[in-house]
PDB file of C-alpha atoms in Angstrom:
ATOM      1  CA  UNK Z  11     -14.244 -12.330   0.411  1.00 35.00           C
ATOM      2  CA  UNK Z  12     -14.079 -11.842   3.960  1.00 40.00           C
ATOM      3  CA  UNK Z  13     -15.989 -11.116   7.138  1.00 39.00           C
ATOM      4  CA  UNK Z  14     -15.818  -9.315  10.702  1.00 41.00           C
ATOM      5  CA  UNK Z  15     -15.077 -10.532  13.872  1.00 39.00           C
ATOM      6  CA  UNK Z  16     -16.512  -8.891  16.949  1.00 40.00           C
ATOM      7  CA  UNK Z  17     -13.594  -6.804  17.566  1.00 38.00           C
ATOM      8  CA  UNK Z  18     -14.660  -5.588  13.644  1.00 42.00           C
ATOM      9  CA  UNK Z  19     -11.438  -6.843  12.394  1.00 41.00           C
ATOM     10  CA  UNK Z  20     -11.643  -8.477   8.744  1.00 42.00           C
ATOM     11  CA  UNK Z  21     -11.203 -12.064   8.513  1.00 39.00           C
ATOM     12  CA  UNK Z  22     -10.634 -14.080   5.831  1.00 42.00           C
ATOM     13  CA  UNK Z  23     -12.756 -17.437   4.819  1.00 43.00           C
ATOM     14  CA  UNK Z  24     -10.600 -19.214   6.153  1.00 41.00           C
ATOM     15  CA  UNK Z  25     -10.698 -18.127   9.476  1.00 48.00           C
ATOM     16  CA  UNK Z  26      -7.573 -16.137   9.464  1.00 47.00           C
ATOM     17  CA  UNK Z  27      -7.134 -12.324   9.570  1.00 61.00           C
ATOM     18  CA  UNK Z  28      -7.160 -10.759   6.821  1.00 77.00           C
ATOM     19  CA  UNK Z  29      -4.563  -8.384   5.587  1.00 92.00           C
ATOM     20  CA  UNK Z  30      -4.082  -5.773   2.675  1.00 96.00           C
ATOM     21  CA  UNK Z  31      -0.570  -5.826   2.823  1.00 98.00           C
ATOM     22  CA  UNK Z  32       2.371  -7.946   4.012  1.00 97.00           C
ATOM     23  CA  UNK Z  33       5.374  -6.389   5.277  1.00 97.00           C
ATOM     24  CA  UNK Z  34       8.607  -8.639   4.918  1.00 97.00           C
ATOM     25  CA  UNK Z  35      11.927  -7.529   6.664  1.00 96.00           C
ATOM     26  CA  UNK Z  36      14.730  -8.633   8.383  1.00 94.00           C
ATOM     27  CA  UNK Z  37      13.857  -8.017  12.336  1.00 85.00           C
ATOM     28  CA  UNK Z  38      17.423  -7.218  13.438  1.00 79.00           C
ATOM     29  CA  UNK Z  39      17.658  -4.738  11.148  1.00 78.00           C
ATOM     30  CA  UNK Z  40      14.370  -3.176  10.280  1.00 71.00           C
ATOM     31  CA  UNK Z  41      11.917  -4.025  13.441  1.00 60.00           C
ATOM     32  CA  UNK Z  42      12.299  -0.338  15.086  1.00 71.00           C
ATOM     33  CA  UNK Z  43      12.325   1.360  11.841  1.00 85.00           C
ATOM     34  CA  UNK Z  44      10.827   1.293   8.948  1.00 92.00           C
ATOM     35  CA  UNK Z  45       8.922  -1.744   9.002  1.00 93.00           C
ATOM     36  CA  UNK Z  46       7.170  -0.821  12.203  1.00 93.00           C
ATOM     37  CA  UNK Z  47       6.834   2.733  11.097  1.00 95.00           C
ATOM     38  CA  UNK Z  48       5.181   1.778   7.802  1.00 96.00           C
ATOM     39  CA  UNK Z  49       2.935  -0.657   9.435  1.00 96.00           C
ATOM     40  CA  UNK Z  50       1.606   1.992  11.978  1.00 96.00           C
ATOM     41  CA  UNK Z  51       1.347   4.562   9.062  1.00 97.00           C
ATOM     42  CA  UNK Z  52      -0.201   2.368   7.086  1.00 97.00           C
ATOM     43  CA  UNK Z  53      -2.711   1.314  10.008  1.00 95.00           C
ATOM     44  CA  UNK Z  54      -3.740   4.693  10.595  1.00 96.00           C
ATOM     45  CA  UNK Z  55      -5.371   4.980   7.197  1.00 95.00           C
ATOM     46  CA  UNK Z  56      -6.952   1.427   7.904  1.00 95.00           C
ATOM     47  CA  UNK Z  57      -4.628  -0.466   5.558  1.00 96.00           C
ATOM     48  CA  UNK Z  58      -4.564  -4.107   7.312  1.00 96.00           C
ATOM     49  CA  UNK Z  59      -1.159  -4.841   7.774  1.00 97.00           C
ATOM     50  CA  UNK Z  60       1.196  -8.276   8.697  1.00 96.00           C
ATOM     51  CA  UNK Z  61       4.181  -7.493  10.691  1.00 94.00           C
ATOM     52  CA  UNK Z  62       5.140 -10.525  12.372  1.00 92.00           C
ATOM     53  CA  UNK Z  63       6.464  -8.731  15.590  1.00 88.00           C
ATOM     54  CA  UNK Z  64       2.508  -7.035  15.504  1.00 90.00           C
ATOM     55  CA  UNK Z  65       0.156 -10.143  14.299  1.00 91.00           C
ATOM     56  CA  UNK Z  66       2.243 -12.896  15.850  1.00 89.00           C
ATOM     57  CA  UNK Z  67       1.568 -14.430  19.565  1.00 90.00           C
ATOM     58  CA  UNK Z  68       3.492 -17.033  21.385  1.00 92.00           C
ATOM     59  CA  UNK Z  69       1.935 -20.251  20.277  1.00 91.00           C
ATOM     60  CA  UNK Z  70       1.144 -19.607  16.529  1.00 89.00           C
ATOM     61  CA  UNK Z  71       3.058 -21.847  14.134  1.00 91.00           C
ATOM     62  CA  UNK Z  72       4.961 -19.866  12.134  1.00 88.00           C
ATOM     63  CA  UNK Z  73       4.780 -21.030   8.615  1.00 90.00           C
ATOM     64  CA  UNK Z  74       0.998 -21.769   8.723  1.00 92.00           C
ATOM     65  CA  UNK Z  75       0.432 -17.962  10.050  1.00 93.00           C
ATOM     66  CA  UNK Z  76       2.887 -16.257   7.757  1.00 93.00           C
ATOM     67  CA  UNK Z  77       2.263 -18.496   4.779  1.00 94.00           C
ATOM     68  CA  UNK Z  78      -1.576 -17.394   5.092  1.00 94.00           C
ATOM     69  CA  UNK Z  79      -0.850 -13.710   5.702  1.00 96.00           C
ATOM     70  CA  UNK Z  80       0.871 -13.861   2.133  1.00 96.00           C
ATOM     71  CA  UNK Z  81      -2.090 -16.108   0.919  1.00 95.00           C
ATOM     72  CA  UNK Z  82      -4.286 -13.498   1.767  1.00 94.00           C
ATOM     73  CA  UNK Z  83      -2.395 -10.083   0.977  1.00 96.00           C
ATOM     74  CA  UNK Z  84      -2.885  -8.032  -2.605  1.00 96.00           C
ATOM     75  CA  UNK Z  85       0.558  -6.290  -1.879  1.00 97.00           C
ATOM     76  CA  UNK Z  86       3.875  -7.338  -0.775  1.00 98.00           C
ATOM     77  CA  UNK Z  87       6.646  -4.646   0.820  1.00 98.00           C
ATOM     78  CA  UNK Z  88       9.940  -6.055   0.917  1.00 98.00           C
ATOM     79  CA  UNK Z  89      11.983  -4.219   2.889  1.00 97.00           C
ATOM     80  CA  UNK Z  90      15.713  -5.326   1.806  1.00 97.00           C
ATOM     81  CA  UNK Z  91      18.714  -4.795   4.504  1.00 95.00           C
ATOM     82  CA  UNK Z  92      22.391  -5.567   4.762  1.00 94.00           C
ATOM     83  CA  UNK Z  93      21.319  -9.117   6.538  1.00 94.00           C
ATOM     84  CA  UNK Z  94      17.806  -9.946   5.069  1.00 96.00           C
ATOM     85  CA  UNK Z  95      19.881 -12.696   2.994  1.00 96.00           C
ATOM     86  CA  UNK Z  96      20.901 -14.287   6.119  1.00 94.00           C
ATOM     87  CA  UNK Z  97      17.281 -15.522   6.865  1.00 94.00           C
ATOM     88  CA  UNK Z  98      15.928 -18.175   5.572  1.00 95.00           C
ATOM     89  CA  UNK Z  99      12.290 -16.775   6.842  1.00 94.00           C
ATOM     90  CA  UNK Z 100      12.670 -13.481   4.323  1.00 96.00           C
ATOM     91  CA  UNK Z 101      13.470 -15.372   1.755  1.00 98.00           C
ATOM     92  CA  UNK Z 102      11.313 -18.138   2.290  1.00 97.00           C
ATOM     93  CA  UNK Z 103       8.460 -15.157   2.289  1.00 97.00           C
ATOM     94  CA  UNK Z 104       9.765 -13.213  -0.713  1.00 98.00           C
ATOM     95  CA  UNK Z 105       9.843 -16.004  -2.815  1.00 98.00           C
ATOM     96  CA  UNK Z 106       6.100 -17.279  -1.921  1.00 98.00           C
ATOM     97  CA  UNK Z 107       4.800 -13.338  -2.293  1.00 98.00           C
ATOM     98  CA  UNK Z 108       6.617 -13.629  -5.659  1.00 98.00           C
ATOM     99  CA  UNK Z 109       5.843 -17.214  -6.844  1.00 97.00           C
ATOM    100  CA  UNK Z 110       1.807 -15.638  -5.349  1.00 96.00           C
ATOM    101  CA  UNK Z 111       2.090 -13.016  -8.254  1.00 96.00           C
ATOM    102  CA  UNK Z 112       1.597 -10.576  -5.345  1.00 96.00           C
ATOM    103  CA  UNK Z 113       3.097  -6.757  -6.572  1.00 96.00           C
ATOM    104  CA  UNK Z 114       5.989  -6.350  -4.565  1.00 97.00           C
ATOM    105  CA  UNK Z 115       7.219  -3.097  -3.234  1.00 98.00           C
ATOM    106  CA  UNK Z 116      11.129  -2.650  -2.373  1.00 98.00           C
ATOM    107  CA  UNK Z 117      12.542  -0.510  -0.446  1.00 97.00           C
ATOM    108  CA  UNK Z 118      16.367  -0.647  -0.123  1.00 97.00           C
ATOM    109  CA  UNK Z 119      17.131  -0.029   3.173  1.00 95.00           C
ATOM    110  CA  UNK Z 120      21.070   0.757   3.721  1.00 94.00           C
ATOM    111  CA  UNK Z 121      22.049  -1.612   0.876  1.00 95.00           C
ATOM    112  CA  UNK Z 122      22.022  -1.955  -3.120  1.00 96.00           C
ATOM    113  CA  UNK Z 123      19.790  -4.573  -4.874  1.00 96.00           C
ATOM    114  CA  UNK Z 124      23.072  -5.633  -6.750  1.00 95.00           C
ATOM    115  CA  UNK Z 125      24.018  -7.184  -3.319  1.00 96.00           C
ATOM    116  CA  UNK Z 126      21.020  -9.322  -2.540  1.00 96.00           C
ATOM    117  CA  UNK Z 127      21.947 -12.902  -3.387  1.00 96.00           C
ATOM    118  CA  UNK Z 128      21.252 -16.262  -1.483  1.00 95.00           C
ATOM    119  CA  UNK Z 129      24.622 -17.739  -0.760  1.00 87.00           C
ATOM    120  CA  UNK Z 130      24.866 -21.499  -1.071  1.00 88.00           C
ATOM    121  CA  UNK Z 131      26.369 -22.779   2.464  1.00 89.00           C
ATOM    122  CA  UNK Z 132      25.218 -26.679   1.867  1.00 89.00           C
ATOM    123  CA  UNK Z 133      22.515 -25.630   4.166  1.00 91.00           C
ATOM    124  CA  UNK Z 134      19.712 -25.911   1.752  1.00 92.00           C
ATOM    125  CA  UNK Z 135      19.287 -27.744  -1.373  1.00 94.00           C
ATOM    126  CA  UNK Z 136      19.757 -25.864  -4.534  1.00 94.00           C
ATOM    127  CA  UNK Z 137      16.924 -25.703  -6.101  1.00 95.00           C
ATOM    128  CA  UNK Z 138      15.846 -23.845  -2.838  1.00 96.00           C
ATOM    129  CA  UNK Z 139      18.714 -21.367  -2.921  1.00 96.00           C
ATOM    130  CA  UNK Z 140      17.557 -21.326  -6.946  1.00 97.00           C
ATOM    131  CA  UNK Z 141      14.194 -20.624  -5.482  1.00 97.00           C
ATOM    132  CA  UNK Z 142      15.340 -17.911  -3.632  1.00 98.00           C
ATOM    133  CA  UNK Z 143      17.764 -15.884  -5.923  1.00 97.00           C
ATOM    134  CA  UNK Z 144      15.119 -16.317  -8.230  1.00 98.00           C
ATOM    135  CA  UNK Z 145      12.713 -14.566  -6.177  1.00 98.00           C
ATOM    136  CA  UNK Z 146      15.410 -11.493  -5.389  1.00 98.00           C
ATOM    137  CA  UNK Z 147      16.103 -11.150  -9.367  1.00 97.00           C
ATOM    138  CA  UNK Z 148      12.452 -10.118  -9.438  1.00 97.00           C
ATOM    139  CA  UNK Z 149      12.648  -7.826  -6.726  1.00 97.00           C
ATOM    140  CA  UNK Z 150      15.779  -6.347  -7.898  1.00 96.00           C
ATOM    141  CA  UNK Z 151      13.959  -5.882 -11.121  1.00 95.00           C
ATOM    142  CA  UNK Z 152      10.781  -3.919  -9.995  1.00 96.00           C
ATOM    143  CA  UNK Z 153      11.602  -0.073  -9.005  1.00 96.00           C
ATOM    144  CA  UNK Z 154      11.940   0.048  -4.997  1.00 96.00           C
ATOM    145  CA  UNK Z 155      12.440   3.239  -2.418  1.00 96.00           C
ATOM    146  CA  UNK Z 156      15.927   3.474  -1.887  1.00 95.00           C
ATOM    147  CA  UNK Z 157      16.933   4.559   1.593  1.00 94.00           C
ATOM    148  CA  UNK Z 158      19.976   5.405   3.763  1.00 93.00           C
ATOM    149  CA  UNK Z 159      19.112   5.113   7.040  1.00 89.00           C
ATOM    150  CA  UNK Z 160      22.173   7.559   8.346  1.00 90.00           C
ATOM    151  CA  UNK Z 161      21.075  10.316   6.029  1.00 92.00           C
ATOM    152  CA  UNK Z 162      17.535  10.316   5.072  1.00 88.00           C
ATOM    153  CA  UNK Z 163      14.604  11.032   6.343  1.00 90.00           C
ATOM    154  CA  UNK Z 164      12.634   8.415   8.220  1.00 91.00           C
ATOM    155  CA  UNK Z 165       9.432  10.017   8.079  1.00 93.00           C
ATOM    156  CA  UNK Z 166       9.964  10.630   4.108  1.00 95.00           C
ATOM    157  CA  UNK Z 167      10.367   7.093   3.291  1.00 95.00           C
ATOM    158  CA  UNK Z 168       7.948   6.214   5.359  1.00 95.00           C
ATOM    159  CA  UNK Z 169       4.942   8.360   3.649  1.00 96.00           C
ATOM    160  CA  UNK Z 170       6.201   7.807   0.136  1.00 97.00           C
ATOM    161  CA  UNK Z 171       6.284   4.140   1.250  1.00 97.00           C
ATOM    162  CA  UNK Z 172       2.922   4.439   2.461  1.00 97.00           C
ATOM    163  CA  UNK Z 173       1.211   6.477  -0.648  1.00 97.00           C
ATOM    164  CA  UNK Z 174       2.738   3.861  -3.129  1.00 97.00           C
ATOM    165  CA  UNK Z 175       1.216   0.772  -1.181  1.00 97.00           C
ATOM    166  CA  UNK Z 176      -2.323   2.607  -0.913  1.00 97.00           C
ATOM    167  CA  UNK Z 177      -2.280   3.412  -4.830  1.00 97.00           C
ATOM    168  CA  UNK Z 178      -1.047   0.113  -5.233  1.00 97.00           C
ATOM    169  CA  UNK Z 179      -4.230  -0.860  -3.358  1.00 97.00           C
ATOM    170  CA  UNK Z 180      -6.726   1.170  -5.488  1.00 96.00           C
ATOM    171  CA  UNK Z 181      -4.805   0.107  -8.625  1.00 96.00           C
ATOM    172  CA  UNK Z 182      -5.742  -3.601  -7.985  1.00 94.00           C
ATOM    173  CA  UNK Z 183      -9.537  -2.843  -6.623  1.00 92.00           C
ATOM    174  CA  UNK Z 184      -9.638  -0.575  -9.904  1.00 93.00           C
ATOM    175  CA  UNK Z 185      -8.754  -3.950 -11.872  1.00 90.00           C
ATOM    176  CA  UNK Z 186     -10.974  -6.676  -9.507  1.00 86.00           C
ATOM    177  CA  UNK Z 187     -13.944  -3.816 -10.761  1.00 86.00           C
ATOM    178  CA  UNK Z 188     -13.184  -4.063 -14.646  1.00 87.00           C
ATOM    179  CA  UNK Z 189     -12.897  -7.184 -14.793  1.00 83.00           C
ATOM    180  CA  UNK Z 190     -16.752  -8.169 -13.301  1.00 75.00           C
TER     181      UNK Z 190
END
C-alpha cells in the first residue's frame, strides 16, 4: 500500500519512494543508454522507476536505498553488459530481486547470457559468489531482449523493453485482483 507526498509522488509505508520497477545495470556501460532511455520511456507512461544515477543523492546510504527500491518493486530489468560481472553492486541487486521472487526482465546488452558468471578472485566468500551465479543461472534462464548496441536500434529495444515491463505490470495487478 502506499501514499503521496506533496510533490504527488507515491511512497511506500515505509517512508521510502515507491517504485514499479527497478532497473539494474552496470553504469559504465549502460548509464547513457539503455538504462536511462528505458527509465525515461518508462516514466513518461508514469511507470515509477529506480535508476540509481536518477533516485540517488549524495548522502543516501547505498544499500539501505537500493535494497528498499528492490523491496518495494513488482518488476526487475536486468540489463546484462560485457562488465556487469565486475560489480559486486549488480550482482549484489540481481541476486536480492531474484532471491525477492521479483519477475526479472533481461536484456542482453552487447553480450551472451552464456558469458555471465561471477568469477571467484578470493574477494568474496563462496557461498556469496554461489549466491551470485546462482542468481545469473536464473536470469540466463528466463527469455531476455537481446541487443547489439553497434547494430540495432536503440529506440526498438527501448519500446519493446518498455511494452514487456508495462504488461508485466498489468499481468501482476491482474493476479493481486484474483486472488482477493
Amino acid at each position: 500500500m502506499s501514499r503521496r507526498n506533496n510533490n504527488g509522488n507515491a511512497i511506500a509505508d515505509n517512508g521510502r519512494k515507491y517504485c514499479d520497477v527497478f532497473i539494474n545495470h552496470r553504469g559504465i556501460d549502460t548509464n547513457r543508454g539503455v538504462a536511462s532511455l528505458l527509465y525515461d520511456h518508462l516514466e513518461r507512461f508514469r511507470v515509477r522507476c529506480f535508476l540509481d544515477n536518477k533516485n540517488m543523492k549524495p548522502g543516501d546510504k547505498l544499500f539501505d536505498k537500493i535494497d528498499g527500491a528492490i523491496k518495494d518493486c513488482k518488476v526487475g530489468v536486468a540489463v546484462f553488459s560485457p562488465r556487469y560481472c565486475d560489480s559486486y553492486f549488480c550482482l549484489h541487486e540481481l541476486a536480492l530481486i531474484t532471491e525477492s521472487k521479483k519477475k526479472v526482465i533481461p536484456i542482453f546488452c552487447d553480450v551472451k547470457p552464456s558469458q555471465l558468471r561471477a568469477v571467484d578472485d578470493g574477494a568474496l566468500p563462496p557461498a556469496q559468489i554461489e549466491r551470485f551465479n546462482s542468481a545469473l543461472e536464473e536470469a540466463k534462464l528466463t527469455v531476455g531482449l537481446a541487443f547489439n548496441s553497434h547494430q540495432g536500434n536503440w529506440a526498438d529495444v527501448v519500446t519493446n523493453a518498455g511494452n514487456i515491463v508495462m504488461e508485466s505490470l498489468m499481468e501482476i495487478e491482474e493476479e493481486k485482483h484474483k486472488r482477493k
